[in-house]
């Protein structure tokens, strides 16, 4: 299989999943579809959860999980969330990252090392964590693991999009069932999202459009709300899917 074909298939995987999830209303169907989709990239487990406070029980923030039951019992009983390097890095990371990229010192943080080693013993040797630091005050993550997941840049991008839509589909159906339907964007909102899709920062977009950076951020936030998107990445994908901006 050529590299171009691999890239095409990964992009198609993501948008096929997005289209399918948009038409699903049963949370169990969304979870099953997500499981099948990410399994193609070597992910056998995943959890979609909020990031709890220091005194908040981890299990109360879990939206859904596909973890081995024994591992979940150990993780919660030992309050591993307090020392999990993936969980801590998720709070500050601006983009998806591999579990093996989460910084910690194995010598000085033996409990963190133990968490990673025990996760590997349950078949989760590495994984991908997708932070959701939303434009609407969201503080969640989607964390996926497997024995040998595909962590290539293109695979990460595809799984990133699918994770965002799985999270948002479950969030809207389980936590916000009365979410209003998406509304059309204004011309300026489409411009801002289009430049975001082109990889421009808010400051760069402000220079191109001749408006203040704060105004760009306000238009981006408004577009995300209209599209029921959790953050800018999902807003871009949703705008493309709804033909608000060209692809």
Short mmCIF file of C-alpha atoms in Angstrom, two decimals:
data_model
loop_
_atom_site.label_atom_id
_atom_site.label_comp_id
_atom_site.label_asym_id
_atom_site.label_seq_id
_atom_site.Cartn_x
_atom_site.Cartn_y
_atom_site.Cartn_z
CA UNK A 1 0.00 0.00 0.00
CA UNK A 2 1.44 3.39 -0.97
CA UNK A 3 1.92 6.23 1.50
CA UNK A 4 -0.67 8.33 -0.39
CA UNK A 5 -3.20 5.50 -0.09
CA UNK A 6 -2.50 5.15 3.64
CA UNK A 7 -3.01 8.90 4.14
CA UNK A 8 -6.22 8.82 2.11
CA UNK A 9 -7.60 5.89 4.07
CA UNK A 10 -6.83 7.52 7.40
CA UNK A 11 -8.58 10.72 6.37
CA UNK A 12 -11.53 8.72 5.08
CA UNK A 13 -11.65 6.74 8.34
CA UNK A 14 -11.98 9.94 10.34
CA UNK A 15 -14.68 11.56 8.22
CA UNK A 16 -16.62 8.32 7.79
CA UNK A 17 -16.67 8.02 11.57
CA UNK A 18 -17.74 11.65 11.98
CA UNK A 19 -20.62 11.20 9.52
CA UNK A 20 -21.73 7.99 11.22
CA UNK A 21 -21.63 9.42 14.75
CA UNK A 22 -23.58 12.49 13.69
CA UNK A 23 -26.49 10.19 12.78
CA UNK A 24 -26.36 8.03 15.91
CA UNK A 25 -28.53 8.71 18.95
CA UNK A 26 -27.76 5.69 21.13
CA UNK A 27 -24.62 6.23 23.28
CA UNK A 28 -23.88 2.49 23.18
CA UNK A 29 -23.79 2.61 19.38
CA UNK A 30 -21.37 5.55 19.47
CA UNK A 31 -19.09 3.66 21.86
CA UNK A 32 -19.19 0.50 19.73
CA UNK A 33 -18.49 2.44 16.55
CA UNK A 34 -15.58 4.26 18.19
CA UNK A 35 -14.15 0.98 19.47
CA UNK A 36 -14.20 -0.54 15.98
CA UNK A 37 -12.71 2.58 14.40
CA UNK A 38 -9.74 2.96 16.74
CA UNK A 39 -9.04 -0.78 16.79
CA UNK A 40 -7.77 -0.35 13.22
CA UNK A 41 -4.97 1.77 14.68
CA UNK A 42 -3.98 -0.75 17.34
CA UNK A 43 -6.01 0.62 20.26
CA UNK A 44 -7.64 -2.06 22.37
CA UNK A 45 -8.71 0.12 25.29
CA UNK A 46 -9.96 3.64 25.87
CA UNK A 47 -11.51 5.85 28.50
CA UNK A 48 -13.38 9.14 28.13
CA UNK A 49 -13.30 11.05 31.37
CA UNK A 50 -13.26 14.40 33.04
CA UNK A 51 -10.13 15.46 34.90
CA UNK A 52 -11.07 15.42 38.59
CA UNK A 53 -9.91 17.77 41.30
CA UNK A 54 -7.47 16.57 43.94
CA UNK A 55 -10.23 15.48 46.33
CA UNK A 56 -12.74 14.34 43.71
CA UNK A 57 -13.08 10.58 43.10
CA UNK A 58 -11.83 9.70 39.63
CA UNK A 59 -14.66 7.26 38.93
CA UNK A 60 -17.29 9.99 39.30
CA UNK A 61 -15.92 11.80 36.24
CA UNK A 62 -15.78 8.82 33.88
CA UNK A 63 -18.15 9.20 30.95
CA UNK A 64 -17.38 5.79 29.46
CA UNK A 65 -14.55 3.27 29.58
CA UNK A 66 -13.33 0.23 27.72
CA UNK A 67 -10.63 -0.78 30.20
CA UNK A 68 -10.02 -4.21 31.72
CA UNK A 69 -12.19 -4.35 34.84
CA UNK A 70 -9.25 -5.46 36.99
CA UNK A 71 -7.16 -2.49 35.86
CA UNK A 72 -9.99 -0.04 36.54
CA UNK A 73 -10.44 -1.47 40.05
CA UNK A 74 -6.72 -1.13 40.78
CA UNK A 75 -6.54 2.36 39.27
CA UNK A 76 -9.42 3.66 41.37
CA UNK A 77 -8.56 1.78 44.58
CA UNK A 78 -4.97 3.05 44.48
CA UNK A 79 -6.05 6.58 43.42
CA UNK A 80 -3.56 6.35 40.58
CA UNK A 81 -5.01 9.48 39.01
CA UNK A 82 -2.95 11.48 41.54
CA UNK A 83 0.34 10.17 40.13
CA UNK A 84 -0.52 9.21 36.57
CA UNK A 85 1.93 11.10 34.33
CA UNK A 86 -0.51 10.89 31.42
CA UNK A 87 -3.30 12.43 33.48
CA UNK A 88 -1.11 15.24 34.75
CA UNK A 89 0.30 16.05 31.34
CA UNK A 90 -3.21 16.05 29.88
CA UNK A 91 -4.06 19.04 32.07
CA UNK A 92 -1.46 21.23 30.38
CA UNK A 93 -0.84 19.67 26.96
CA UNK A 94 -2.27 21.74 24.09
CA UNK A 95 -2.40 18.80 21.66
CA UNK A 96 -2.62 14.99 21.64
CA UNK A 97 0.47 13.18 22.88
CA UNK A 98 1.71 9.61 23.19
CA UNK A 99 1.72 8.14 26.69
CA UNK A 100 5.46 7.59 26.32
CA UNK A 101 5.84 11.35 25.79
CA UNK A 102 4.30 12.26 29.16
CA UNK A 103 7.18 13.65 31.24
CA UNK A 104 8.13 12.16 34.59
CA UNK A 105 11.26 11.01 36.42
CA UNK A 106 11.13 7.22 36.99
CA UNK A 107 13.80 7.47 39.68
CA UNK A 108 12.13 10.20 41.69
CA UNK A 109 8.56 9.18 40.89
CA UNK A 110 8.42 5.42 41.50
CA UNK A 111 4.64 5.43 41.79
CA UNK A 112 4.32 6.98 38.34
CA UNK A 113 6.70 4.35 36.97
CA UNK A 114 4.61 1.65 38.63
CA UNK A 115 1.44 2.98 36.99
CA UNK A 116 2.98 2.84 33.52
CA UNK A 117 4.42 -0.64 34.12
CA UNK A 118 1.13 -2.00 35.44
CA UNK A 119 -0.77 -0.50 32.52
CA UNK A 120 1.64 -2.30 30.17
CA UNK A 121 0.95 -5.57 31.99
CA UNK A 122 -2.71 -5.15 31.02
CA UNK A 123 -1.80 -4.80 27.35
CA UNK A 124 -1.50 -1.01 27.35
CA UNK A 125 2.18 -0.53 26.54
CA UNK A 126 1.64 2.85 24.91
CA UNK A 127 -1.23 5.00 23.85
CA UNK A 128 -2.54 8.37 22.79
CA UNK A 129 -4.10 10.96 25.06
CA UNK A 130 -6.39 13.57 23.50
CA UNK A 131 -6.91 16.56 25.82
CA UNK A 132 -10.15 18.50 25.48
CA UNK A 133 -9.47 22.00 26.75
CA UNK A 134 -12.55 23.49 25.21
CA UNK A 135 -13.60 26.96 24.25
CA UNK A 136 -16.61 26.43 26.51
CA UNK A 137 -14.80 25.57 29.74
CA UNK A 138 -14.56 21.82 29.15
CA UNK A 139 -11.82 19.89 30.92
CA UNK A 140 -11.85 16.30 29.66
CA UNK A 141 -9.65 13.76 27.95
CA UNK A 142 -9.88 10.72 25.73
CA UNK A 143 -7.09 8.26 26.47
CA UNK A 144 -6.50 5.21 24.27
CA UNK A 145 -4.06 2.35 24.82
CA UNK A 146 -2.81 -0.80 23.17
CA UNK A 147 0.10 -3.21 22.87
CA UNK A 148 1.55 -1.53 19.77
CA UNK A 149 -0.62 1.37 18.57
CA UNK A 150 0.05 3.34 15.40
CA UNK A 151 1.42 6.66 16.66
CA UNK A 152 2.44 8.08 13.29
CA UNK A 153 1.46 11.73 12.69
CA UNK A 154 -1.29 10.85 10.21
CA UNK A 155 -2.73 8.16 12.46
CA UNK A 156 -2.66 10.55 15.42
CA UNK A 157 -4.57 13.14 13.39
CA UNK A 158 -7.26 10.63 12.41
CA UNK A 159 -7.67 9.26 15.94
CA UNK A 160 -7.63 12.81 17.33
CA UNK A 161 -10.66 13.77 15.23
CA UNK A 162 -12.50 10.54 15.98
CA UNK A 163 -11.84 10.94 19.71
CA UNK A 164 -13.21 14.48 19.71
CA UNK A 165 -16.39 13.40 17.96
CA UNK A 166 -16.85 10.35 20.16
CA UNK A 167 -16.47 12.56 23.23
CA UNK A 168 -18.79 15.24 21.90
CA UNK A 169 -21.41 12.74 20.76
CA UNK A 170 -21.50 11.14 24.20
CA UNK A 171 -21.36 14.49 26.00
CA UNK A 172 -24.32 15.87 24.10
CA UNK A 173 -26.42 12.72 24.44
CA UNK A 174 -25.58 11.91 28.07
CA UNK A 175 -24.88 15.30 29.64
CA UNK A 176 -26.56 17.85 27.36
CA UNK A 177 -29.48 16.13 25.61
CA UNK A 178 -31.13 19.48 24.81
CA UNK A 179 -28.17 20.84 22.83
CA UNK A 180 -29.56 23.11 20.08
CA UNK A 181 -28.93 22.21 16.42
CA UNK A 182 -25.95 23.87 14.70
CA UNK A 183 -26.52 27.31 13.18
CA UNK A 184 -25.00 28.88 10.09
CA UNK A 185 -21.80 30.85 10.55
CA UNK A 186 -21.40 34.49 9.69
CA UNK A 187 -19.02 35.47 6.90
CA UNK A 188 -16.41 36.62 9.42
CA UNK A 189 -16.72 33.42 11.46
CA UNK A 190 -16.16 31.39 8.30
CA UNK A 191 -13.05 33.44 7.52
CA UNK A 192 -11.64 32.88 11.01
CA UNK A 193 -12.32 29.13 10.92
CA UNK A 194 -10.89 28.87 7.40
CA UNK A 195 -7.64 30.51 8.48
CA UNK A 196 -7.57 28.29 11.56
CA UNK A 197 -7.93 25.28 9.25
CA UNK A 198 -4.97 26.63 7.28
CA UNK A 199 -2.85 26.44 10.43
CA UNK A 200 -2.82 30.13 11.28
CA UNK A 201 -2.72 31.27 14.89
CA UNK A 202 -5.22 33.81 16.21
CA UNK A 203 -2.54 36.50 15.95
CA UNK A 204 -1.70 35.56 12.34
CA UNK A 205 -5.38 35.51 11.40
CA UNK A 206 -5.84 38.94 12.99
CA UNK A 207 -3.04 40.36 10.83
CA UNK A 208 -4.48 38.80 7.68
CA UNK A 209 -8.04 39.97 8.39
CA UNK A 210 -7.07 43.36 9.79
CA UNK A 211 -8.88 42.87 13.10
CA UNK A 212 -7.78 42.50 16.72
CA UNK A 213 -6.54 39.13 18.00
CA UNK A 214 -9.20 39.22 20.72
CA UNK A 215 -11.85 39.68 18.03
CA UNK A 216 -10.52 36.61 16.19
CA UNK A 217 -10.81 34.57 19.39
CA UNK A 218 -14.37 35.80 19.94
CA UNK A 219 -15.37 34.82 16.40
CA UNK A 220 -13.73 31.40 16.86
CA UNK A 221 -15.61 30.85 20.13
CA UNK A 222 -18.89 31.93 18.55
CA UNK A 223 -18.34 29.57 15.61
CA UNK A 224 -17.58 26.69 17.98
CA UNK A 225 -20.80 27.34 19.91
CA UNK A 226 -22.86 27.45 16.71
CA UNK A 227 -21.29 24.19 15.53
CA UNK A 228 -21.66 22.53 18.96
CA UNK A 229 -17.90 21.96 18.87
CA UNK A 230 -15.77 21.31 21.94
CA UNK A 231 -12.75 23.22 20.64
CA UNK A 232 -11.16 24.77 17.55
CA UNK A 233 -10.07 21.44 16.08
CA UNK A 234 -13.58 20.07 16.13
CA UNK A 235 -14.98 23.39 14.92
CA UNK A 236 -12.76 23.15 11.83
CA UNK A 237 -13.79 19.54 11.15
CA UNK A 238 -17.46 20.34 11.64
CA UNK A 239 -17.27 23.42 9.42
CA UNK A 240 -15.70 21.30 6.67
CA UNK A 241 -18.29 18.55 7.11
CA UNK A 242 -21.13 21.06 6.87
CA UNK A 243 -19.53 22.79 3.86
CA UNK A 244 -19.17 26.07 5.75
CA UNK A 245 -15.56 26.25 4.56
CA UNK A 246 -13.85 24.51 1.61
CA UNK A 247 -11.72 21.40 2.07
#
